[in-house]
Amino acid sequence: YIADYLFANPASLVTKTVAINYLKQQYNNSITALNNAWNTNFTSFDDLTRPIRNISSFTGRAREDIVDLSIMMIDEYIRVPSEAAKKVAPNHLNLGVRWGGLRNNDTLLAGTKYMDVFSLNYYTSYPDLALIGRITRLLNVPVMITEFHSGSLDSGLWSNGLRGSPTQEERGKYYSYYVENLAALPGVVGAHYFQLFDQPALGHSGGECTQIG
């Protein structure tokens, strides 16, 4: 969860201060109450400013607190730019933030009320129809897959990308299977293949040199 990473960060962050103030309110400013809930031995809430890893694994209540904070963080992260964009471009679609997969983490669904479409990059061997269908029912907004691909090593470059198929022919079957299954879900409005051309043999600015075109 993103709030786990927040508390593991050693930096002095405004977001961490807000999160600690939220916990103070939840536990009536009692560090003893928080310790009992989290099975910890902090001496004060100031101890939460130091790096603490994997709080969500401490206890069930700690996980609930981290989930709540993660939802708050993500909701605010999406709300601020979405509302600003809406003011200057009220008639344009907000296609979301293109999450890099979901992994059954419902906190990533926060902030959807500010979007017109829920978008995510979804590099899988096959689309998880149950998961995507569940998202469309929960959110009541369309879903768009903004990146997926499959490469092959039987010709061209020396990497098949994030997902691979044995041959070029199998790549075609993969593409058909992937798109046809997504098209069968009423809530999915599109899928964008990444990308039209193979990447440069010597790598692009990020170093990728995959045979995915």
JSON list of C-alpha atoms in Angstrom, two decimals:
[
{"chain": "A", "resi": 1, "resn": "TYR", "atom": "CA", "xyz": [0.00, 0.00, 0.00]},
{"chain": "A", "resi": 2, "resn": "ILE", "atom": "CA", "xyz": [1.16, 3.50, -0.78]},
{"chain": "A", "resi": 3, "resn": "ALA", "atom": "CA", "xyz": [0.86, 4.60, 2.86]},
{"chain": "A", "resi": 4, "resn": "ASP", "atom": "CA", "xyz": [3.35, 1.84, 3.79]},
{"chain": "A", "resi": 5, "resn": "TYR", "atom": "CA", "xyz": [5.86, 3.54, 1.49]},
{"chain": "A", "resi": 6, "resn": "LEU", "atom": "CA", "xyz": [5.02, 6.91, 3.03]},
{"chain": "A", "resi": 7, "resn": "PHE", "atom": "CA", "xyz": [5.95, 5.78, 6.54]},
{"chain": "A", "resi": 8, "resn": "ALA", "atom": "CA", "xyz": [9.05, 3.95, 5.27]},
{"chain": "A", "resi": 9, "resn": "ASN", "atom": "CA", "xyz": [10.32, 7.18, 3.69]},
{"chain": "A", "resi": 10, "resn": "PRO", "atom": "CA", "xyz": [12.98, 8.84, 5.90]},
{"chain": "A", "resi": 11, "resn": "ALA", "atom": "CA", "xyz": [12.24, 12.33, 4.54]},
{"chain": "A", "resi": 12, "resn": "SER", "atom": "CA", "xyz": [10.28, 14.99, 6.39]},
{"chain": "A", "resi": 13, "resn": "LEU", "atom": "CA", "xyz": [7.07, 15.14, 4.34]},
{"chain": "A", "resi": 14, "resn": "VAL", "atom": "CA", "xyz": [3.92, 17.23, 4.67]},
{"chain": "A", "resi": 15, "resn": "THR", "atom": "CA", "xyz": [1.90, 14.16, 3.70]},
{"chain": "A", "resi": 16, "resn": "LYS", "atom": "CA", "xyz": [3.41, 12.19, 6.58]},
{"chain": "A", "resi": 17, "resn": "THR", "atom": "CA", "xyz": [2.51, 14.99, 9.00]},
{"chain": "A", "resi": 18, "resn": "VAL", "atom": "CA", "xyz": [-1.09, 14.92, 7.75]},
{"chain": "A", "resi": 19, "resn": "ALA", "atom": "CA", "xyz": [-1.17, 11.12, 8.11]},
{"chain": "A", "resi": 20, "resn": "ILE", "atom": "CA", "xyz": [0.14, 11.25, 11.68]},
{"chain": "A", "resi": 21, "resn": "ASN", "atom": "CA", "xyz": [-2.44, 13.91, 12.59]},
{"chain": "A", "resi": 22, "resn": "TYR", "atom": "CA", "xyz": [-5.12, 11.61, 11.18]},
{"chain": "A", "resi": 23, "resn": "LEU", "atom": "CA", "xyz": [-3.88, 8.77, 13.40]},
{"chain": "A", "resi": 24, "resn": "LYS", "atom": "CA", "xyz": [-3.90, 11.08, 16.40]},
{"chain": "A", "resi": 25, "resn": "GLN", "atom": "CA", "xyz": [-7.57, 11.78, 15.75]},
{"chain": "A", "resi": 26, "resn": "GLN", "atom": "CA", "xyz": [-8.35, 8.09, 15.24]},
{"chain": "A", "resi": 27, "resn": "TYR", "atom": "CA", "xyz": [-6.74, 7.15, 18.56]},
{"chain": "A", "resi": 28, "resn": "ASN", "atom": "CA", "xyz": [-7.82, 10.22, 20.59]},
{"chain": "A", "resi": 29, "resn": "ASN", "atom": "CA", "xyz": [-4.24, 11.43, 20.76]},
{"chain": "A", "resi": 30, "resn": "SER", "atom": "CA", "xyz": [-3.30, 8.33, 22.78]},
{"chain": "A", "resi": 31, "resn": "ILE", "atom": "CA", "xyz": [-0.10, 6.61, 21.70]},
{"chain": "A", "resi": 32, "resn": "THR", "atom": "CA", "xyz": [-0.99, 3.79, 24.10]},
{"chain": "A", "resi": 33, "resn": "ALA", "atom": "CA", "xyz": [-4.20, 3.14, 22.16]},
{"chain": "A", "resi": 34, "resn": "LEU", "atom": "CA", "xyz": [-2.27, 3.04, 18.89]},
{"chain": "A", "resi": 35, "resn": "ASN", "atom": "CA", "xyz": [0.34, 0.70, 20.41]},
{"chain": "A", "resi": 36, "resn": "ASN", "atom": "CA", "xyz": [-2.38, -1.65, 21.56]},
{"chain": "A", "resi": 37, "resn": "ALA", "atom": "CA", "xyz": [-3.96, -1.64, 18.10]},
{"chain": "A", "resi": 38, "resn": "TRP", "atom": "CA", "xyz": [-0.69, -2.04, 16.19]},
{"chain": "A", "resi": 39, "resn": "ASN", "atom": "CA", "xyz": [1.23, -4.21, 18.68]},
{"chain": "A", "resi": 40, "resn": "THR", "atom": "CA", "xyz": [4.00, -1.62, 18.81]},
{"chain": "A", "resi": 41, "resn": "ASN", "atom": "CA", "xyz": [5.88, 0.21, 21.59]},
{"chain": "A", "resi": 42, "resn": "PHE", "atom": "CA", "xyz": [6.16, 3.81, 20.39]},
{"chain": "A", "resi": 43, "resn": "THR", "atom": "CA", "xyz": [6.76, 6.39, 23.11]},
{"chain": "A", "resi": 44, "resn": "SER", "atom": "CA", "xyz": [4.95, 9.18, 21.24]},
{"chain": "A", "resi": 45, "resn": "PHE", "atom": "CA", "xyz": [3.44, 9.98, 17.85]},
{"chain": "A", "resi": 46, "resn": "ASP", "atom": "CA", "xyz": [6.75, 11.67, 16.99]},
{"chain": "A", "resi": 47, "resn": "ASP", "atom": "CA", "xyz": [8.20, 8.16, 16.64]},
{"chain": "A", "resi": 48, "resn": "LEU", "atom": "CA", "xyz": [6.10, 7.79, 13.47]},
{"chain": "A", "resi": 49, "resn": "THR", "atom": "CA", "xyz": [8.29, 10.39, 11.74]},
{"chain": "A", "resi": 50, "resn": "ARG", "atom": "CA", "xyz": [11.21, 7.94, 11.56]},
{"chain": "A", "resi": 51, "resn": "PRO", "atom": "CA", "xyz": [11.27, 5.28, 8.83]},
{"chain": "A", "resi": 52, "resn": "ILE", "atom": "CA", "xyz": [8.94, 2.38, 9.65]},
{"chain": "A", "resi": 53, "resn": "ARG", "atom": "CA", "xyz": [8.52, -0.45, 7.18]},
{"chain": "A", "resi": 54, "resn": "ASN", "atom": "CA", "xyz": [5.48, -2.59, 6.37]},
{"chain": "A", "resi": 55, "resn": "ILE", "atom": "CA", "xyz": [3.10, -1.18, 8.97]},
{"chain": "A", "resi": 56, "resn": "SER", "atom": "CA", "xyz": [0.19, -2.93, 7.24]},
{"chain": "A", "resi": 57, "resn": "SER", "atom": "CA", "xyz": [1.70, -6.28, 8.27]},
{"chain": "A", "resi": 58, "resn": "PHE", "atom": "CA", "xyz": [1.74, -5.48, 12.01]},
{"chain": "A", "resi": 59, "resn": "THR", "atom": "CA", "xyz": [-1.88, -6.29, 12.86]},
{"chain": "A", "resi": 60, "resn": "GLY", "atom": "CA", "xyz": [-5.30, -6.31, 11.24]},
{"chain": "A", "resi": 61, "resn": "ARG", "atom": "CA", "xyz": [-6.08, -2.86, 12.67]},
{"chain": "A", "resi": 62, "resn": "ALA", "atom": "CA", "xyz": [-2.75, -1.49, 11.41]},
{"chain": "A", "resi": 63, "resn": "ARG", "atom": "CA", "xyz": [-3.64, -2.76, 7.95]},
{"chain": "A", "resi": 64, "resn": "GLU", "atom": "CA", "xyz": [-7.04, -1.04, 8.15]},
{"chain": "A", "resi": 65, "resn": "ASP", "atom": "CA", "xyz": [-5.37, 2.25, 9.07]},
{"chain": "A", "resi": 66, "resn": "ILE", "atom": "CA", "xyz": [-2.85, 1.96, 6.23]},
{"chain": "A", "resi": 67, "resn": "VAL", "atom": "CA", "xyz": [-5.62, 1.13, 3.75]},
{"chain": "A", "resi": 68, "resn": "ASP", "atom": "CA", "xyz": [-7.65, 4.16, 4.88]},
{"chain": "A", "resi": 69, "resn": "LEU", "atom": "CA", "xyz": [-4.63, 6.44, 4.60]},
{"chain": "A", "resi": 70, "resn": "SER", "atom": "CA", "xyz": [-3.72, 5.03, 1.19]},
{"chain": "A", "resi": 71, "resn": "ILE", "atom": "CA", "xyz": [-7.23, 5.75, -0.08]},
{"chain": "A", "resi": 72, "resn": "MET", "atom": "CA", "xyz": [-7.03, 9.31, 1.26]},
{"chain": "A", "resi": 73, "resn": "MET", "atom": "CA", "xyz": [-3.65, 9.89, -0.40]},
{"chain": "A", "resi": 74, "resn": "ILE", "atom": "CA", "xyz": [-4.67, 8.53, -3.78]},
{"chain": "A", "resi": 75, "resn": "ASP", "atom": "CA", "xyz": [-8.00, 10.35, -3.74]},
{"chain": "A", "resi": 76, "resn": "GLU", "atom": "CA", "xyz": [-6.26, 13.68, -3.08]},
{"chain": "A", "resi": 77, "resn": "TYR", "atom": "CA", "xyz": [-3.54, 12.98, -5.65]},
{"chain": "A", "resi": 78, "resn": "ILE", "atom": "CA", "xyz": [-6.21, 12.52, -8.32]},
{"chain": "A", "resi": 79, "resn": "ARG", "atom": "CA", "xyz": [-8.64, 15.19, -7.12]},
{"chain": "A", "resi": 80, "resn": "VAL", "atom": "CA", "xyz": [-6.28, 18.17, -7.29]},
{"chain": "A", "resi": 81, "resn": "PRO", "atom": "CA", "xyz": [-5.20, 17.93, -10.97]},
{"chain": "A", "resi": 82, "resn": "SER", "atom": "CA", "xyz": [-8.61, 16.62, -12.07]},
{"chain": "A", "resi": 83, "resn": "GLU", "atom": "CA", "xyz": [-10.48, 19.59, -10.64]},
{"chain": "A", "resi": 84, "resn": "ALA", "atom": "CA", "xyz": [-7.88, 22.00, -12.03]},
{"chain": "A", "resi": 85, "resn": "ALA", "atom": "CA", "xyz": [-8.17, 20.46, -15.51]},
{"chain": "A", "resi": 86, "resn": "LYS", "atom": "CA", "xyz": [-11.95, 20.51, -15.34]},
{"chain": "A", "resi": 87, "resn": "LYS", "atom": "CA", "xyz": [-11.92, 24.26, -14.76]},
{"chain": "A", "resi": 88, "resn": "VAL", "atom": "CA", "xyz": [-9.96, 25.02, -17.95]},
{"chain": "A", "resi": 89, "resn": "ALA", "atom": "CA", "xyz": [-11.20, 22.12, -20.10]},
{"chain": "A", "resi": 90, "resn": "PRO", "atom": "CA", "xyz": [-14.70, 21.21, -18.86]},
{"chain": "A", "resi": 91, "resn": "ASN", "atom": "CA", "xyz": [-15.68, 19.34, -22.03]},
{"chain": "A", "resi": 92, "resn": "HIS", "atom": "CA", "xyz": [-12.65, 17.05, -22.24]},
{"chain": "A", "resi": 93, "resn": "LEU", "atom": "CA", "xyz": [-12.63, 13.46, -21.03]},
{"chain": "A", "resi": 94, "resn": "ASN", "atom": "CA", "xyz": [-10.51, 12.62, -18.01]},
{"chain": "A", "resi": 95, "resn": "LEU", "atom": "CA", "xyz": [-8.95, 9.24, -18.84]},
{"chain": "A", "resi": 96, "resn": "GLY", "atom": "CA", "xyz": [-7.48, 8.65, -15.40]},
{"chain": "A", "resi": 97, "resn": "VAL", "atom": "CA", "xyz": [-3.89, 7.96, -14.38]},
{"chain": "A", "resi": 98, "resn": "ARG", "atom": "CA", "xyz": [-2.99, 4.75, -16.27]},
{"chain": "A", "resi": 99, "resn": "TRP", "atom": "CA", "xyz": [-2.22, 2.54, -13.31]},
{"chain": "A", "resi": 100, "resn": "GLY", "atom": "CA", "xyz": [0.55, 0.01, -13.90]},
{"chain": "A", "resi": 101, "resn": "GLY", "atom": "CA", "xyz": [-1.62, -2.97, -13.01]},
{"chain": "A", "resi": 102, "resn": "LEU", "atom": "CA", "xyz": [-3.91, -3.57, -10.03]},
{"chain": "A", "resi": 103, "resn": "ARG", "atom": "CA", "xyz": [-2.84, -6.76, -8.21]},
{"chain": "A", "resi": 104, "resn": "ASN", "atom": "CA", "xyz": [-6.24, -6.86, -6.46]},
{"chain": "A", "resi": 105, "resn": "ASN", "atom": "CA", "xyz": [-5.37, -3.67, -4.53]},
{"chain": "A", "resi": 106, "resn": "ASP", "atom": "CA", "xyz": [-8.65, -1.80, -4.17]},
{"chain": "A", "resi": 107, "resn": "THR", "atom": "CA", "xyz": [-6.97, 1.33, -2.81]},
{"chain": "A", "resi": 108, "resn": "LEU", "atom": "CA", "xyz": [-5.96, 2.07, -6.41]},
{"chain": "A", "resi": 109, "resn": "LEU", "atom": "CA", "xyz": [-9.63, 2.52, -7.24]},
{"chain": "A", "resi": 110, "resn": "ALA", "atom": "CA", "xyz": [-9.75, 5.65, -5.08]},
{"chain": "A", "resi": 111, "resn": "GLY", "atom": "CA", "xyz": [-10.30, 8.93, -6.87]},
{"chain": "A", "resi": 112, "resn": "THR", "atom": "CA", "xyz": [-12.31, 7.34, -9.65]},
{"chain": "A", "resi": 113, "resn": "LYS", "atom": "CA", "xyz": [-15.18, 9.76, -8.98]},
{"chain": "A", "resi": 114, "resn": "TYR", "atom": "CA", "xyz": [-13.02, 12.44, -10.62]},
{"chain": "A", "resi": 115, "resn": "MET", "atom": "CA", "xyz": [-12.46, 10.36, -13.79]},
{"chain": "A", "resi": 116, "resn": "ASP", "atom": "CA", "xyz": [-14.57, 9.72, -16.88]},
{"chain": "A", "resi": 117, "resn": "VAL", "atom": "CA", "xyz": [-12.63, 6.53, -17.71]},
{"chain": "A", "resi": 118, "resn": "PHE", "atom": "CA", "xyz": [-10.55, 4.22, -15.50]},
{"chain": "A", "resi": 119, "resn": "SER", "atom": "CA", "xyz": [-7.33, 3.42, -17.37]},
{"chain": "A", "resi": 120, "resn": "LEU", "atom": "CA", "xyz": [-4.49, 1.03, -16.65]},
{"chain": "A", "resi": 121, "resn": "ASN", "atom": "CA", "xyz": [-1.51, -0.58, -18.34]},
{"chain": "A", "resi": 122, "resn": "TYR", "atom": "CA", "xyz": [-2.14, -4.30, -18.18]},
{"chain": "A", "resi": 123, "resn": "TYR", "atom": "CA", "xyz": [0.78, -6.50, -19.24]},
{"chain": "A", "resi": 124, "resn": "THR", "atom": "CA", "xyz": [-0.56, -9.98, -18.65]},
{"chain": "A", "resi": 125, "resn": "SER", "atom": "CA", "xyz": [-0.48, -13.27, -20.52]},
{"chain": "A", "resi": 126, "resn": "TYR", "atom": "CA", "xyz": [-4.26, -13.09, -20.68]},
{"chain": "A", "resi": 127, "resn": "PRO", "atom": "CA", "xyz": [-6.81, -10.55, -19.37]},
{"chain": "A", "resi": 128, "resn": "ASP", "atom": "CA", "xyz": [-8.24, -11.32, -15.95]},
{"chain": "A", "resi": 129, "resn": "LEU", "atom": "CA", "xyz": [-11.88, -10.97, -16.98]},
{"chain": "A", "resi": 130, "resn": "ALA", "atom": "CA", "xyz": [-13.20, -11.48, -13.45]},
{"chain": "A", "resi": 131, "resn": "LEU", "atom": "CA", "xyz": [-11.00, -8.70, -12.07]},
{"chain": "A", "resi": 132, "resn": "ILE", "atom": "CA", "xyz": [-11.72, -6.24, -14.89]},
{"chain": "A", "resi": 133, "resn": "GLY", "atom": "CA", "xyz": [-15.43, -7.04, -14.78]},
{"chain": "A", "resi": 134, "resn": "ARG", "atom": "CA", "xyz": [-15.44, -6.46, -11.04]},
{"chain": "A", "resi": 135, "resn": "ILE", "atom": "CA", "xyz": [-13.78, -3.07, -11.53]},
{"chain": "A", "resi": 136, "resn": "THR", "atom": "CA", "xyz": [-16.40, -1.94, -14.03]},
{"chain": "A", "resi": 137, "resn": "ARG", "atom": "CA", "xyz": [-19.20, -2.95, -11.68]},
{"chain": "A", "resi": 138, "resn": "LEU", "atom": "CA", "xyz": [-17.63, -1.30, -8.65]},
{"chain": "A", "resi": 139, "resn": "LEU", "atom": "CA", "xyz": [-16.72, 1.97, -10.32]},
{"chain": "A", "resi": 140, "resn": "ASN", "atom": "CA", "xyz": [-19.60, 2.48, -12.72]},
{"chain": "A", "resi": 141, "resn": "VAL", "atom": "CA", "xyz": [-17.22, 4.06, -15.25]},
{"chain": "A", "resi": 142, "resn": "PRO", "atom": "CA", "xyz": [-15.74, 2.53, -18.41]},
{"chain": "A", "resi": 143, "resn": "VAL", "atom": "CA", "xyz": [-12.35, 0.80, -18.31]},
{"chain": "A", "resi": 144, "resn": "MET", "atom": "CA", "xyz": [-9.62, 1.32, -20.91]},
{"chain": "A", "resi": 145, "resn": "ILE", "atom": "CA", "xyz": [-6.49, -0.82, -21.21]},
{"chain": "A", "resi": 146, "resn": "THR", "atom": "CA", "xyz": [-3.83, 1.71, -22.20]},
{"chain": "A", "resi": 147, "resn": "GLU", "atom": "CA", "xyz": [-0.87, -0.64, -22.76]},
{"chain": "A", "resi": 148, "resn": "PHE", "atom": "CA", "xyz": [-0.32, -4.34, -23.43]},
{"chain": "A", "resi": 149, "resn": "HIS", "atom": "CA", "xyz": [1.94, -6.29, -25.79]},
{"chain": "A", "resi": 150, "resn": "SER", "atom": "CA", "xyz": [3.71, -9.53, -26.61]},
{"chain": "A", "resi": 151, "resn": "GLY", "atom": "CA", "xyz": [7.01, -9.95, -28.45]},
{"chain": "A", "resi": 152, "resn": "SER", "atom": "CA", "xyz": [8.91, -12.94, -29.79]},
{"chain": "A", "resi": 153, "resn": "LEU", "atom": "CA", "xyz": [12.55, -13.96, -30.15]},
{"chain": "A", "resi": 154, "resn": "ASP", "atom": "CA", "xyz": [12.21, -15.91, -33.41]},
{"chain": "A", "resi": 155, "resn": "SER", "atom": "CA", "xyz": [13.11, -12.80, -35.42]},
{"chain": "A", "resi": 156, "resn": "GLY", "atom": "CA", "xyz": [14.29, -9.25, -34.94]},
{"chain": "A", "resi": 157, "resn": "LEU", "atom": "CA", "xyz": [15.59, -7.92, -31.66]},
{"chain": "A", "resi": 158, "resn": "TRP", "atom": "CA", "xyz": [16.85, -9.79, -28.63]},
{"chain": "A", "resi": 159, "resn": "SER", "atom": "CA", "xyz": [14.07, -9.10, -26.15]},
{"chain": "A", "resi": 160, "resn": "ASN", "atom": "CA", "xyz": [10.39, -9.98, -26.31]},
{"chain": "A", "resi": 161, "resn": "GLY", "atom": "CA", "xyz": [9.29, -7.23, -23.93]},
{"chain": "A", "resi": 162, "resn": "LEU", "atom": "CA", "xyz": [7.21, -7.68, -20.80]},
{"chain": "A", "resi": 163, "resn": "ARG", "atom": "CA", "xyz": [5.23, -10.58, -22.28]},
{"chain": "A", "resi": 164, "resn": "GLY", "atom": "CA", "xyz": [6.51, -13.08, -24.84]},
{"chain": "A", "resi": 165, "resn": "SER", "atom": "CA", "xyz": [5.11, -15.55, -27.35]},
{"chain": "A", "resi": 166, "resn": "PRO", "atom": "CA", "xyz": [7.07, -18.41, -28.98]},
{"chain": "A", "resi": 167, "resn": "THR", "atom": "CA", "xyz": [6.66, -17.19, -32.58]},
{"chain": "A", "resi": 168, "resn": "GLN", "atom": "CA", "xyz": [5.30, -14.31, -34.63]},
{"chain": "A", "resi": 169, "resn": "GLU", "atom": "CA", "xyz": [2.29, -16.42, -35.49]},
{"chain": "A", "resi": 170, "resn": "GLU", "atom": "CA", "xyz": [1.59, -17.01, -31.79]},
{"chain": "A", "resi": 171, "resn": "ARG", "atom": "CA", "xyz": [1.87, -13.27, -31.20]},
{"chain": "A", "resi": 172, "resn": "GLY", "atom": "CA", "xyz": [-1.04, -12.79, -33.58]},
{"chain": "A", "resi": 173, "resn": "LYS", "atom": "CA", "xyz": [-3.10, -15.38, -31.73]},
{"chain": "A", "resi": 174, "resn": "TYR", "atom": "CA", "xyz": [-2.23, -13.72, -28.43]},
{"chain": "A", "resi": 175, "resn": "TYR", "atom": "CA", "xyz": [-3.38, -10.34, -29.73]},
{"chain": "A", "resi": 176, "resn": "SER", "atom": "CA", "xyz": [-6.68, -11.75, -31.03]},
{"chain": "A", "resi": 177, "resn": "TYR", "atom": "CA", "xyz": [-7.37, -13.65, -27.83]},
{"chain": "A", "resi": 178, "resn": "TYR", "atom": "CA", "xyz": [-6.56, -10.65, -25.65]},
{"chain": "A", "resi": 179, "resn": "VAL", "atom": "CA", "xyz": [-8.65, -8.12, -27.59]},
{"chain": "A", "resi": 180, "resn": "GLU", "atom": "CA", "xyz": [-11.61, -10.42, -28.23]},
{"chain": "A", "resi": 181, "resn": "ASN", "atom": "CA", "xyz": [-11.90, -11.28, -24.54]},
{"chain": "A", "resi": 182, "resn": "LEU", "atom": "CA", "xyz": [-11.79, -7.62, -23.56]},
{"chain": "A", "resi": 183, "resn": "ALA", "atom": "CA", "xyz": [-14.38, -6.79, -26.20]},
{"chain": "A", "resi": 184, "resn": "ALA", "atom": "CA", "xyz": [-16.72, -9.30, -24.57]},
{"chain": "A", "resi": 185, "resn": "LEU", "atom": "CA", "xyz": [-16.86, -7.17, -21.42]},
{"chain": "A", "resi": 186, "resn": "PRO", "atom": "CA", "xyz": [-19.48, -4.40, -21.72]},
{"chain": "A", "resi": 187, "resn": "GLY", "atom": "CA", "xyz": [-17.53, -2.02, -19.46]},
{"chain": "A", "resi": 188, "resn": "VAL", "atom": "CA", "xyz": [-14.31, -2.03, -21.53]},
{"chain": "A", "resi": 189, "resn": "VAL", "atom": "CA", "xyz": [-14.18, 0.75, -24.12]},
{"chain": "A", "resi": 190, "resn": "GLY", "atom": "CA", "xyz": [-10.76, 0.15, -25.66]},
{"chain": "A", "resi": 191, "resn": "ALA", "atom": "CA", "xyz": [-7.34, -1.49, -25.57]},
{"chain": "A", "resi": 192, "resn": "HIS", "atom": "CA", "xyz": [-4.14, 0.14, -26.82]},
{"chain": "A", "resi": 193, "resn": "TYR", "atom": "CA", "xyz": [-1.33, -2.11, -28.05]},
{"chain": "A", "resi": 194, "resn": "PHE", "atom": "CA", "xyz": [2.18, -0.91, -27.22]},
{"chain": "A", "resi": 195, "resn": "GLN", "atom": "CA", "xyz": [3.59, -0.24, -29.78]},
{"chain": "A", "resi": 196, "resn": "LEU", "atom": "CA", "xyz": [3.42, 0.10, -33.60]},
{"chain": "A", "resi": 197, "resn": "PHE", "atom": "CA", "xyz": [7.17, -0.27, -34.25]},
{"chain": "A", "resi": 198, "resn": "ASP", "atom": "CA", "xyz": [9.97, -2.30, -32.67]},
{"chain": "A", "resi": 199, "resn": "GLN", "atom": "CA", "xyz": [12.15, -0.27, -30.35]},
{"chain": "A", "resi": 200, "resn": "PRO", "atom": "CA", "xyz": [15.66, 0.79, -31.45]},
{"chain": "A", "resi": 201, "resn": "ALA", "atom": "CA", "xyz": [18.22, -2.01, -31.44]},
{"chain": "A", "resi": 202, "resn": "LEU", "atom": "CA", "xyz": [20.54, 0.09, -29.26]},
{"chain": "A", "resi": 203, "resn": "GLY", "atom": "CA", "xyz": [17.72, 1.08, -26.95]},
{"chain": "A", "resi": 204, "resn": "HIS", "atom": "CA", "xyz": [15.59, 4.19, -26.58]},
{"chain": "A", "resi": 205, "resn": "SER", "atom": "CA", "xyz": [16.14, 6.87, -23.93]},
{"chain": "A", "resi": 206, "resn": "GLY", "atom": "CA", "xyz": [15.10, 4.42, -21.22]},
{"chain": "A", "resi": 207, "resn": "GLY", "atom": "CA", "xyz": [17.24, 1.59, -22.59]},
{"chain": "A", "resi": 208, "resn": "GLU", "atom": "CA", "xyz": [14.42, -0.61, -23.91]},
{"chain": "A", "resi": 209, "resn": "CYS", "atom": "CA", "xyz": [15.20, -2.50, -27.14]},
{"chain": "A", "resi": 210, "resn": "THR", "atom": "CA", "xyz": [12.34, -4.95, -27.53]},
{"chain": "A", "resi": 211, "resn": "GLN", "atom": "CA", "xyz": [10.79, -6.73, -30.50]},
{"chain": "A", "resi": 212, "resn": "ILE", "atom": "CA", "xyz": [7.17, -5.74, -29.87]},
{"chain": "A", "resi": 213, "resn": "GLY", "atom": "CA", "xyz": [6.15, -3.78, -32.96]}
]
